[in-house]
mmCIF file of C-alpha atoms in Angstrom:
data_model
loop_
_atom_site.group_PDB
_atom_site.id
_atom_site.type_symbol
_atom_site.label_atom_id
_atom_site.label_comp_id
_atom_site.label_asym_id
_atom_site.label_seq_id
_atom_site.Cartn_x
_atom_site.Cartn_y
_atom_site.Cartn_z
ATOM 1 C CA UNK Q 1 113.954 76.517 65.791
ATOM 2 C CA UNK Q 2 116.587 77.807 63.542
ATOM 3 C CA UNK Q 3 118.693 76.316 66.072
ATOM 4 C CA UNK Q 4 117.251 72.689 66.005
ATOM 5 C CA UNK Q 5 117.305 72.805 62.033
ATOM 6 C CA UNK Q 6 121.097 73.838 62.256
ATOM 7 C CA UNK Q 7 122.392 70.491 60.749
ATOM 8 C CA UNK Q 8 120.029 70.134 58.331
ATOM 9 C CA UNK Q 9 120.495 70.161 54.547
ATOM 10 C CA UNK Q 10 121.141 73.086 51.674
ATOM 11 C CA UNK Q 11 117.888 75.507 52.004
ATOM 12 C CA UNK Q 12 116.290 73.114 54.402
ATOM 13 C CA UNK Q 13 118.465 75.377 56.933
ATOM 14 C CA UNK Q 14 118.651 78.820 55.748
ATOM 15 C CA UNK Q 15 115.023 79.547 54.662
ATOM 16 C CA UNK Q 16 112.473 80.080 57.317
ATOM 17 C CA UNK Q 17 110.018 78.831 55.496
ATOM 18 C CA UNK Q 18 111.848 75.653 54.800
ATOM 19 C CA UNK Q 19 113.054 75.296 58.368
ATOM 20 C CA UNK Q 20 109.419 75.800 59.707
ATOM 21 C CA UNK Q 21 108.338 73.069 57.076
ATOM 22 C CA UNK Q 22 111.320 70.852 57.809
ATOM 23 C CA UNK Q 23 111.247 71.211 61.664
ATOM 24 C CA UNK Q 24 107.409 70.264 61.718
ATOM 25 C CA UNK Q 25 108.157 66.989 59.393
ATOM 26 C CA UNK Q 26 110.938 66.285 61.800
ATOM 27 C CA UNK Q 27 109.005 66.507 65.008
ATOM 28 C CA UNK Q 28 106.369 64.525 63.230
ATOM 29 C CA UNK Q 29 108.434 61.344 62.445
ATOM 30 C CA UNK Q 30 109.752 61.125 65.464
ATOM 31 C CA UNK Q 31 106.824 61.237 67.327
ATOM 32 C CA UNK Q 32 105.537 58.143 65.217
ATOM 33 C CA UNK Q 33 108.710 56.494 65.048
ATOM 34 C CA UNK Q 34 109.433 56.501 68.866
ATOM 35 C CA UNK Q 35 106.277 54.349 68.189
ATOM 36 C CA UNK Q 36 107.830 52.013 65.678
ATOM 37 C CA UNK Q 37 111.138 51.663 67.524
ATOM 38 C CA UNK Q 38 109.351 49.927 69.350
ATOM 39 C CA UNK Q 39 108.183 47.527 67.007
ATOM 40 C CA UNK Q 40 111.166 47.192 64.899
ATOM 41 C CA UNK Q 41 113.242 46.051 68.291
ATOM 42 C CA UNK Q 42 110.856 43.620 69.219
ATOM 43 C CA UNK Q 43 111.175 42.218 65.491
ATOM 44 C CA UNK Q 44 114.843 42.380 65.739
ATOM 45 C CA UNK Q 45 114.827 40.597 69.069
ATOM 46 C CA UNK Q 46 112.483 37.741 67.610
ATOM 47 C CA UNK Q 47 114.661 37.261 64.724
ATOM 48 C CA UNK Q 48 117.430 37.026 66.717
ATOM 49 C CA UNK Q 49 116.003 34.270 69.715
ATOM 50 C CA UNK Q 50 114.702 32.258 66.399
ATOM 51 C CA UNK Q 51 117.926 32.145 64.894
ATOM 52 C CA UNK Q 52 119.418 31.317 68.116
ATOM 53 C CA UNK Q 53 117.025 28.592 69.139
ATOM 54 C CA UNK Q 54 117.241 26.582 66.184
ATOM 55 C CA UNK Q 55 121.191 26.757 66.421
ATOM 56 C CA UNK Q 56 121.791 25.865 70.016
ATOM 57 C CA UNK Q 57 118.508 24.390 71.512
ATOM 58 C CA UNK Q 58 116.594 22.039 71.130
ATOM 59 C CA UNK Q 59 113.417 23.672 70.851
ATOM 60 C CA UNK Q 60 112.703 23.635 67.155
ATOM 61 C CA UNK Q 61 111.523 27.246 66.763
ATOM 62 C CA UNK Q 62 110.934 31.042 69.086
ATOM 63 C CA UNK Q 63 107.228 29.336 69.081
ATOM 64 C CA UNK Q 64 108.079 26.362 71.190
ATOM 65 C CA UNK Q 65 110.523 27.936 73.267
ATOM 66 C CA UNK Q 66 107.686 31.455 74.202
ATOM 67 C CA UNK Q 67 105.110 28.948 74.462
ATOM 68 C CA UNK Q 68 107.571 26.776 76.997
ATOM 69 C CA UNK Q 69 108.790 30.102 79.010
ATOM 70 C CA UNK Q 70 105.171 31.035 79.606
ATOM 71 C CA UNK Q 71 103.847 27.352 80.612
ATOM 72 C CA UNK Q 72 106.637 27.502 83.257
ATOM 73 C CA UNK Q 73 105.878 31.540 84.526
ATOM 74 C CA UNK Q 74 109.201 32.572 83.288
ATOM 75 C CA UNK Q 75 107.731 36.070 82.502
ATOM 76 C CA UNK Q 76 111.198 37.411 83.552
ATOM 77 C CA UNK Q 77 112.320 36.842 79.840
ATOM 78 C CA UNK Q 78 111.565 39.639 77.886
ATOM 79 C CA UNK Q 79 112.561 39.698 74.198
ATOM 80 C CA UNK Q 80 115.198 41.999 74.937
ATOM 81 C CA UNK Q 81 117.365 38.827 76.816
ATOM 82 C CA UNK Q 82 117.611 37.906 73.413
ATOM 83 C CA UNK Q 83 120.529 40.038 74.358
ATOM 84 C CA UNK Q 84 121.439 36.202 76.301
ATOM 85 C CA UNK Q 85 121.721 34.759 72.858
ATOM 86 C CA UNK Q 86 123.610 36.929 71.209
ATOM 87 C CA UNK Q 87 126.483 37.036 73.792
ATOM 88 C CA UNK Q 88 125.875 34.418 76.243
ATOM 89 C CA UNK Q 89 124.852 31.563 74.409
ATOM 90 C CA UNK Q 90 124.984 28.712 77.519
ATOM 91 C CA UNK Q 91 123.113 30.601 79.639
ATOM 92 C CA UNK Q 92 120.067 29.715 76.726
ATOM 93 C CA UNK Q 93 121.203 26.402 78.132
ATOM 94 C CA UNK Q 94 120.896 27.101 81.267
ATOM 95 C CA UNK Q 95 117.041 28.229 81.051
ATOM 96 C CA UNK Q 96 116.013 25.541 78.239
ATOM 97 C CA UNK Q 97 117.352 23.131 80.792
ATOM 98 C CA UNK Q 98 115.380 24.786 83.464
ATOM 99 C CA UNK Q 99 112.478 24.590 81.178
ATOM 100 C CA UNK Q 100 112.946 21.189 80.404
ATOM 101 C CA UNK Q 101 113.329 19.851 84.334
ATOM 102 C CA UNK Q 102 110.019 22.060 85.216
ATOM 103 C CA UNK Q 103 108.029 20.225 82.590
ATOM 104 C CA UNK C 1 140.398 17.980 47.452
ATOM 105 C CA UNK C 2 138.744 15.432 45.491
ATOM 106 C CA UNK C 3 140.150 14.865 42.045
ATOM 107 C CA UNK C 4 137.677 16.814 40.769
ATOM 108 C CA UNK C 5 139.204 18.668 37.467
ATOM 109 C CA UNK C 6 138.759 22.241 36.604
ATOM 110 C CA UNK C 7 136.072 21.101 34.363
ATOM 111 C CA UNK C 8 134.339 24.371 33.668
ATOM 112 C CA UNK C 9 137.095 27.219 32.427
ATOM 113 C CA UNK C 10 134.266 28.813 30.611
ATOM 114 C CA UNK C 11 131.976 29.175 33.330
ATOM 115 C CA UNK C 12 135.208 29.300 35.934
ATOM 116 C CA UNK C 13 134.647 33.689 35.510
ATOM 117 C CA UNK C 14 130.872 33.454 36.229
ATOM 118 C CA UNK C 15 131.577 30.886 39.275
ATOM 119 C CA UNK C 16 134.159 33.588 40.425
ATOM 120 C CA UNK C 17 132.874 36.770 39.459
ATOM 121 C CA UNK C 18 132.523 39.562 41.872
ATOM 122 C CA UNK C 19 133.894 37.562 44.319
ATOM 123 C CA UNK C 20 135.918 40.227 45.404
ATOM 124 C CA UNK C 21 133.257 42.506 46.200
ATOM 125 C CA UNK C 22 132.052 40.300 48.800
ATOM 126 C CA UNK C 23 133.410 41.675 51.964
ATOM 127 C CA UNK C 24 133.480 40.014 54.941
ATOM 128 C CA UNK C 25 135.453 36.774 54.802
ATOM 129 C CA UNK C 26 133.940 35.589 57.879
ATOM 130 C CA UNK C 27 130.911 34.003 56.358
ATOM 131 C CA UNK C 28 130.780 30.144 55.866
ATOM 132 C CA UNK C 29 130.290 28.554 52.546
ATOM 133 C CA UNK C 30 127.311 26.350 53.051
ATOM 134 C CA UNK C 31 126.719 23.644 50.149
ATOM 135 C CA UNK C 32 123.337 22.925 49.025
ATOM 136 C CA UNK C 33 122.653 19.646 47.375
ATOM 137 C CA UNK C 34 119.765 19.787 44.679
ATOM 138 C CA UNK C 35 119.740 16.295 43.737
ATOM 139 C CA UNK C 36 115.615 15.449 43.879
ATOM 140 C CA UNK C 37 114.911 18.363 46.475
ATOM 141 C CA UNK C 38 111.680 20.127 45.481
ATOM 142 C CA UNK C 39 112.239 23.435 43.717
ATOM 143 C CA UNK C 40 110.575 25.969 46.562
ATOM 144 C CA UNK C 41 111.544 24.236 49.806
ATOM 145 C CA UNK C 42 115.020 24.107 48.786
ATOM 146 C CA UNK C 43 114.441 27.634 47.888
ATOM 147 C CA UNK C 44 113.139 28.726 50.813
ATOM 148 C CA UNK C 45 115.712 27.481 52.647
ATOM 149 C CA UNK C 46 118.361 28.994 50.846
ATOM 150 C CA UNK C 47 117.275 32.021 51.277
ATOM 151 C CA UNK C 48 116.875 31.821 54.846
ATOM 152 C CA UNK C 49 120.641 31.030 55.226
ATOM 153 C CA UNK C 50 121.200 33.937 52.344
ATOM 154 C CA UNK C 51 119.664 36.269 54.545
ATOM 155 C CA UNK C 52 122.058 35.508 57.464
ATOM 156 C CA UNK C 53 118.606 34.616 59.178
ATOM 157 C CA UNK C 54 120.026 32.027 61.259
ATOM 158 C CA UNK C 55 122.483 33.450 62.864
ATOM 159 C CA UNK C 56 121.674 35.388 65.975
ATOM 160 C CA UNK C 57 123.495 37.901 64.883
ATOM 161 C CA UNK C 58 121.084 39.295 62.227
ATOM 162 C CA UNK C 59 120.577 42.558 61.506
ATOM 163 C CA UNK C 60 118.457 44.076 59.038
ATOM 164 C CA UNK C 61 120.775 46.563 57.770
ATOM 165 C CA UNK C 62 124.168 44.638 57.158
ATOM 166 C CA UNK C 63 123.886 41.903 55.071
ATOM 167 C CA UNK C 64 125.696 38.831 56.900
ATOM 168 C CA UNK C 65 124.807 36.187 54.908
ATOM 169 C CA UNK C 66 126.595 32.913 54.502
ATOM 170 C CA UNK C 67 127.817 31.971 50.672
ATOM 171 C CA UNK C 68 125.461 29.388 49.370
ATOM 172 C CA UNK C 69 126.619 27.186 46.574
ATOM 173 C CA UNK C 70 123.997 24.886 45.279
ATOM 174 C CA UNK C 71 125.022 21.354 43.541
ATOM 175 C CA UNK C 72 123.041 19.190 40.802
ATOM 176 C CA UNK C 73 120.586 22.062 40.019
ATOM 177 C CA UNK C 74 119.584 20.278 36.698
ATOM 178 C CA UNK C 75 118.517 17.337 39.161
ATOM 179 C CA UNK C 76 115.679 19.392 40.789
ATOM 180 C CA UNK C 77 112.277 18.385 40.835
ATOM 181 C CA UNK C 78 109.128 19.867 41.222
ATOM 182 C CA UNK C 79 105.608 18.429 42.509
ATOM 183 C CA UNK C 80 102.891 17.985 40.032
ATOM 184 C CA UNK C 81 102.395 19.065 36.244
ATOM 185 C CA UNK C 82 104.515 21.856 36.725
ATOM 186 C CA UNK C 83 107.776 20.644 34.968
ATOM 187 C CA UNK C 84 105.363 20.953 31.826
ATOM 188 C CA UNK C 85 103.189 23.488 33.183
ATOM 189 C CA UNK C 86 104.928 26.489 34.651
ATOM 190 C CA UNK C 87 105.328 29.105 32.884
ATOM 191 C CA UNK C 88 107.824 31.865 33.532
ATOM 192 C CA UNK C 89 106.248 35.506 32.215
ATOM 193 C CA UNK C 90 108.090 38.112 31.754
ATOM 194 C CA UNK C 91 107.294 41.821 30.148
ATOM 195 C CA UNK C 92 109.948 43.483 28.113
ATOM 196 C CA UNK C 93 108.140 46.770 28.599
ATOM 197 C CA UNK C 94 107.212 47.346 24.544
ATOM 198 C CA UNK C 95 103.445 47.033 24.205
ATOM 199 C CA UNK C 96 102.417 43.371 23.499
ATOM 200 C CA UNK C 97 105.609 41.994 24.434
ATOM 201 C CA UNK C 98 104.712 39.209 27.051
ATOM 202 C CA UNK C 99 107.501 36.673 26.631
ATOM 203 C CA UNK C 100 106.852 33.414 28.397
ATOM 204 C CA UNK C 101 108.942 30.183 28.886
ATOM 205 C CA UNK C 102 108.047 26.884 30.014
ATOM 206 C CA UNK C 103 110.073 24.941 32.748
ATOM 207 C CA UNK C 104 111.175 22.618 30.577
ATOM 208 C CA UNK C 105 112.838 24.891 28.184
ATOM 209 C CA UNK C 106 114.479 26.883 30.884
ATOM 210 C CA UNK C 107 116.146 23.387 32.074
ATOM 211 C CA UNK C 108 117.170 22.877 28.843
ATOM 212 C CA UNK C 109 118.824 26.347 28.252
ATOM 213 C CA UNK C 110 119.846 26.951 31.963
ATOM 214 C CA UNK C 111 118.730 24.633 34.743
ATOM 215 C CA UNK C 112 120.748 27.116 37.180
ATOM 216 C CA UNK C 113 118.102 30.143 36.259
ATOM 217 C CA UNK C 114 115.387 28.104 37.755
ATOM 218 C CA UNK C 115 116.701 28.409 41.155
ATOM 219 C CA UNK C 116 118.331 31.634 41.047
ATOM 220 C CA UNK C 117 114.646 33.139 40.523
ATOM 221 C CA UNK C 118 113.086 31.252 42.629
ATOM 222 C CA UNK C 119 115.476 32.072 45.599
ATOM 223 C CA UNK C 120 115.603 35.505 44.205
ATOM 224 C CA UNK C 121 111.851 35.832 44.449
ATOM 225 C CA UNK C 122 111.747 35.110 47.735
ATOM 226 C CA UNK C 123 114.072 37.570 49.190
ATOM 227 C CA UNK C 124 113.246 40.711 50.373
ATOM 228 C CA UNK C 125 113.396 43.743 47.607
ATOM 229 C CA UNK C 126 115.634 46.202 48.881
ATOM 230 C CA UNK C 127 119.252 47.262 48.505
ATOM 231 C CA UNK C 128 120.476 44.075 49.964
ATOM 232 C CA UNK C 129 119.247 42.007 47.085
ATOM 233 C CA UNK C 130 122.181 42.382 45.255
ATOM 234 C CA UNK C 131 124.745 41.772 47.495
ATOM 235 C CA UNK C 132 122.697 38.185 48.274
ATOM 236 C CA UNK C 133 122.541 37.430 44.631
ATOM 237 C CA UNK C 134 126.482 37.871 44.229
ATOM 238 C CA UNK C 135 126.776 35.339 47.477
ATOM 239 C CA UNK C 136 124.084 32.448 45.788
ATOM 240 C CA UNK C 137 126.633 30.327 43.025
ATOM 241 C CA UNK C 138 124.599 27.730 41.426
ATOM 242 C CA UNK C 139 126.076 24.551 39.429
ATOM 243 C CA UNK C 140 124.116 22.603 37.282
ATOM 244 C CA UNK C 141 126.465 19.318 38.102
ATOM 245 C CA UNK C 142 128.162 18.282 41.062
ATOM 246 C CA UNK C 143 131.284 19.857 40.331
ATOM 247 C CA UNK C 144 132.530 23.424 41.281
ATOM 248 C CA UNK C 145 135.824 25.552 41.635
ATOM 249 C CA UNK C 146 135.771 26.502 45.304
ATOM 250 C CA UNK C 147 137.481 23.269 46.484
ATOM 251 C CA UNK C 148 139.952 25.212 48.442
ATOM 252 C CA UNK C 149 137.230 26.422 50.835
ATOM 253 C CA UNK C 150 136.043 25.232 54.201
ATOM 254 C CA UNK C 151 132.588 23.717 52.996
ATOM 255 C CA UNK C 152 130.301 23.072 54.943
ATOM 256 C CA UNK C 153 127.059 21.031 53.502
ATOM 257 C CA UNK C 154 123.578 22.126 54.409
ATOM 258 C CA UNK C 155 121.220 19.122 55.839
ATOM 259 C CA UNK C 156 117.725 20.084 54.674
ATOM 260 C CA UNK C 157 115.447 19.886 57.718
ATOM 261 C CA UNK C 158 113.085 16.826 57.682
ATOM 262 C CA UNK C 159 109.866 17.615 55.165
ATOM 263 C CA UNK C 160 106.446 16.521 56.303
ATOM 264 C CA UNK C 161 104.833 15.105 53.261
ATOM 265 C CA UNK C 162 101.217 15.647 53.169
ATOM 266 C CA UNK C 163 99.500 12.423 53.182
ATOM 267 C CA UNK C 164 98.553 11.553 49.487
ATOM 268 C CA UNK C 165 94.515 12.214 48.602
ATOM 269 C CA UNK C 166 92.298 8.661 48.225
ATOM 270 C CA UNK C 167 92.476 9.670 44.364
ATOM 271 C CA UNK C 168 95.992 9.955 44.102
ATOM 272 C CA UNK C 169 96.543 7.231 46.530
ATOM 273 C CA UNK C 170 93.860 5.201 44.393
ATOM 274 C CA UNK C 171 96.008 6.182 40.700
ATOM 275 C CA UNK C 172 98.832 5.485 42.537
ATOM 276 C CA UNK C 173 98.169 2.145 43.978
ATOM 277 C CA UNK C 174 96.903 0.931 40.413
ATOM 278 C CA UNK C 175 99.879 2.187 38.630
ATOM 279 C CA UNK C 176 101.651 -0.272 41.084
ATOM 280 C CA UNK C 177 99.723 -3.267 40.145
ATOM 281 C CA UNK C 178 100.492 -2.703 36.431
ATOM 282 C CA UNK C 179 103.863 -2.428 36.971
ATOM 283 C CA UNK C 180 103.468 -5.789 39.073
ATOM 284 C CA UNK C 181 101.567 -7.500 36.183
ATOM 285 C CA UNK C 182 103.913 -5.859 33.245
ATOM 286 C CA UNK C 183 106.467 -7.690 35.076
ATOM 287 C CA UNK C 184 104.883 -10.800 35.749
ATOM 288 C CA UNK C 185 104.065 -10.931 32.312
ATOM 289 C CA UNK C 186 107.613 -10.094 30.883
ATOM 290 C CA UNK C 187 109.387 -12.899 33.357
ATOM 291 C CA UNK C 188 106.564 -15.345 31.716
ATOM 292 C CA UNK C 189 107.543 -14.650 28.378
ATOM 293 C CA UNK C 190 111.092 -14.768 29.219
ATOM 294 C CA UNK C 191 110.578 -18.217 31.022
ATOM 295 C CA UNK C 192 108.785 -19.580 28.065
ATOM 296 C CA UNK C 193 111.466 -18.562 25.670
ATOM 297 C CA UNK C 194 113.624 -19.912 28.162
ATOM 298 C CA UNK C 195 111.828 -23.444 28.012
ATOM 299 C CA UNK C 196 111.809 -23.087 23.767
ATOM 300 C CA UNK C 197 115.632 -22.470 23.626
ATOM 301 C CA UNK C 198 116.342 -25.527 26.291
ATOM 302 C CA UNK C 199 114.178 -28.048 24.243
ATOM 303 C CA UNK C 200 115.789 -26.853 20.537
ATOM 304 C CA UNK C 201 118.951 -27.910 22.169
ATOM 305 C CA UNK C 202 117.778 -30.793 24.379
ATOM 306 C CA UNK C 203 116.328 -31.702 20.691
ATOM 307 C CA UNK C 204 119.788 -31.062 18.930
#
């Protein structure tokens, strides 16, 4: 444990009864924020496909354009493609065109 | 490059200041125009592009905002009473110090605080706020130093106005006519005085 807490900081990582304290806390928030990663990405990746929508398509919003992927099956786009937008912006094109032919 | 002249050498170190500080020079300088927008939409909006929110490049952490520089801000306008009505509190932490100001007076001291607070209200609190505030440069007319910069203006996206209520619509409608019959009336009496002055000189 000593060992884990080895880059910790001041007493946090010569006491033991700091590092026992310290080592439990750390355990602790990761455990719930392996949890939250979670959420924060998917928020990041929503930000991201609104921002990019309203630049480059014409689908007004990340509203229209979920509610369009999921009318047409494309279940294949996860929010992490927002990945696409970032550094492929014509392939959001591509699939809005897709999108639009289908409907 | 318009002829527009340095107008403002007293305000030209507040328009400039800390201009320095802001880092990246890759942001764009997007010009708001706040000739007869309504205070909180415009608001709104600016802060969306403050935030760097519509760019898909955002990131929570690293402020990426573009500059926003906001034109005519004594030409705002707000919806209802509340030019006379809104009150701005603020506490100056001794005991029974509530200080309050109406929107009128704050246009008359500083038309450019009424935005700033309002966009400032609206972004997130954290340690970014700052660094947004320094990017925001209001003008209360249409002029401003930063000529020499790609500008780019903002087009405000289009507003669905809420369909007016049968008694406003009702107020509204006779308002209308009175103006119609003030009018009417006024050409009248212009006519007649019209018809007096052409017989005095048909008569002389």
């Amino acid at each position: 444990m000593r060992s884990f807490a080895s880059n910790f900081r001041g007493a946090h990582l010569r006491l033991n009864r700091m590092i026992t304290q310290q080592v439990r806390r750390a355990f602790v928030s990761s455990h719930r924020d392996r949890g939250r990663q979670k959420r924060d990405f998917r928020r990041l990746w929503i930000t991201r496909i609104n921002a990019a929508t309203r630049i480059y398509k014409v689908f007004d919003s990340y509203s229209k354009l979920i509610h369009n992927l999921y009318k047409n099956e494309l279940i294949l786009n996860r929010k992490m493609l927002a990945q696409v937008a970032v550094l492929n912006p014509n392939n959001l094109y591509t699939i809005s065109n897709k999108i639009k032919t289908i409907n | 490059m318009a002829a527009a002249p340095p107008a403002f050498t007293g305000n030209l170190k507040k328009a400039l200041a800390g201009l320095r500080r802001i880092n990246l020079d890759g942001l764009r300088w997007r010009v708001f125009d706040a000739k007869g927008q309504v205070l909180g939409r415009l608001a709104s909006q600016i802060a969306v592009v403050l935030q760097g929110k519509d760019k898909p490049t955002y990131a929570p952490h690293v402020e990426n905002g573009d500059m926003c520089v906001v034109l005519n801000a004594k030409d705002i306008s707000v919806t209802g009473r509340k030019m006379t009505d809104k009150i701005y509190y603020w506490h100056t932490g001794y005991i029974g110090h509530l200080k309050e100001r109406r929107l009128k007076d704050q246009m008359e001291r500083d038309p450019t605080e009424v935005i700033r607070k309002a966009v400032l209200r609206m972004l997130p609190r954290n340690r970014l706020r700052d660094d947004r505030d320094r990017k925001l440069r209001i003008f209360s007319g249409g002029e401003h130093p930063f000529h020499d910069r790609p500008l780019e203006p903002f087009v405000m996206p289009p507003r669905q106005v809420r369909e007016m209520r049968p008694r406003a619509r009702r107020a509204l409608i006779r308002a209308q006519k009175k103006e119609q019959a003030n009018r009417a009336a006024a050409e009248s009496a212009k006519d007649e005085e019209d018809s007096k002055t052409a017989k005095a000189e048909v008569k002389v």
